[in-house]
Amino acid sequence: MSLKEEIINEGLPQHIAVIMDGNGRWAKAKGKLRIFGHENGAKAVRNTVEATAELGIQYLTLYAFSTENWSRPKLEVQTLMKLLVSSLKKEIHTLHENDIRLNAIGNIKALPPKVYSELVEVMEKTKNNSRMCLTLALSYGAREELQNAVKEIATKVKNNIISIDNVDDTIINDHLYTHDLPDVDLMIRTSGEQRISNFLLWQIAYAELYFLEIFWPDFSKEHLYEAIVNYQKRERRFGKTSEQLNVNNEKK
Ligand code: IPE
Ligand code: IPE
Ligand code: MG
């Protein structure tokens, strides 16, 4: 039996974010080069996108390359960039046919021109699609995102475009790469590491975290279902007490 049958349609996470980790270790365990792991990671991306869209989840955000990943060996970075171009070329039609909009967050201008132009092409082609928004975090770092937001807000305050008293959650949110995305409900990380690695620090304030031991290339639709089933068993209290939440539910 598939765990999919245990998923309840009401109370699905609206936004899932995934730290796709463990490609290198997956390959090493097989006596292969790290890049072999990245190539196989692309298949797991495909399965995850498909499963998320099938469930009717509206936002999926995938951490594909961090600002810190630029410090990896040059050859690994170059091969990863090539892989990105070929994956985008390969997936453009499938994404479009499935009514999925591609979005990107991060300092995408820092990407090699070929990656940047391919990315822009896919985003442009899919911009009016509405079934699901797939966001790739590329050259993404949450601290850089927050630094940029602080600079932009400070400039607007200085130029009297916004008043300092009006700087609130909404204003900060509006200046993040993710300004058009809701907060993350469920964050998943593979590979056994239990850390955030500079991903969406602001947006995960109340996200449920789910860590799995398996490496990213082994991540299947069943693993996604497992994470969602687990998420649905949790009580998200947002600072309130359990009793308060139950009273509110009874009133409904
Ligand atoms: C995740 O896998 C992919 C990227 C960071 C690009 P890793 O490449 O980090 O694989 P491990 O964690 O070293 O096994
Ligand atoms: C996080 O994985 C970044 C991505 C998955 C793209 P890393 O492998 O770079 O994270 P650390 O270095 O183990 O924290
Ligand atoms: Mg890693």
PDB file of N, CA and C in Angstrom, residues 9 84 98 140 143 176 192 194 222 233 237:
ATOM      1  N   ASN A   9      -6.596  15.299   2.336  1.00  0.00           N
ATOM      2  CA  ASN A   9      -6.571  16.444   1.426  1.00  0.00           C
ATOM      3  C   ASN A   9      -6.673  17.801   2.099  1.00  0.00           C
ATOM      4  N   LEU A  84      22.739  21.740 -14.840  1.00  0.00           N
ATOM      5  CA  LEU A  84      21.568  22.614 -14.704  1.00  0.00           C
ATOM      6  C   LEU A  84      21.019  22.999 -16.066  1.00  0.00           C
ATOM      7  N   ASN A  98       2.577  20.456 -17.865  1.00  0.00           N
ATOM      8  CA  ASN A  98       1.936  20.184 -16.579  1.00  0.00           C
ATOM      9  C   ASN A  98       1.491  21.452 -15.852  1.00  0.00           C
ATOM     10  N   TYR A 140      21.840  30.759  -3.893  1.00  0.00           N
ATOM     11  CA  TYR A 140      20.975  31.301  -2.842  1.00  0.00           C
ATOM     12  C   TYR A 140      21.650  31.222  -1.475  1.00  0.00           C
ATOM     13  N   ARG A 143      21.362  34.645   4.301  1.00  0.00           N
ATOM     14  CA  ARG A 143      21.969  35.842   4.891  1.00  0.00           C
ATOM     15  C   ARG A 143      22.142  36.928   3.835  1.00  0.00           C
ATOM     16  N   LEU A 176      12.188  40.403   0.155  1.00  0.00           N
ATOM     17  CA  LEU A 176      12.939  39.143   0.035  1.00  0.00           C
ATOM     18  C   LEU A 176      12.738  38.569  -1.364  1.00  0.00           C
ATOM     19  N   GLY A 192      20.730  12.842   6.296  1.00  0.00           N
ATOM     20  CA  GLY A 192      21.032  12.655   7.708  1.00  0.00           C
ATOM     21  C   GLY A 192      21.540  13.902   8.422  1.00  0.00           C
ATOM     22  N   GLN A 194      21.272  17.388  10.105  1.00  0.00           N
ATOM     23  CA  GLN A 194      20.135  18.109  10.680  1.00  0.00           C
ATOM     24  C   GLN A 194      20.518  19.561  10.862  1.00  0.00           C
ATOM     25  N   GLU A 222       7.414   7.968  -2.428  1.00  0.00           N
ATOM     26  CA  GLU A 222       6.999   7.414  -1.118  1.00  0.00           C
ATOM     27  C   GLU A 222       7.622   8.195   0.038  1.00  0.00           C
ATOM     28  N   LYS A 233       0.397  14.727  11.181  1.00  0.00           N
ATOM     29  CA  LYS A 233       0.154  14.243  12.547  1.00  0.00           C
ATOM     30  C   LYS A 233       0.583  15.269  13.593  1.00  0.00           C
ATOM     31  N   ARG A 237       1.121  24.921  16.630  1.00  0.00           N
ATOM     32  CA  ARG A 237       0.465  25.777  17.627  1.00  0.00           C
ATOM     33  C   ARG A 237       0.743  27.264  17.450  1.00  0.00           C
TER      34      ARG A 237
END
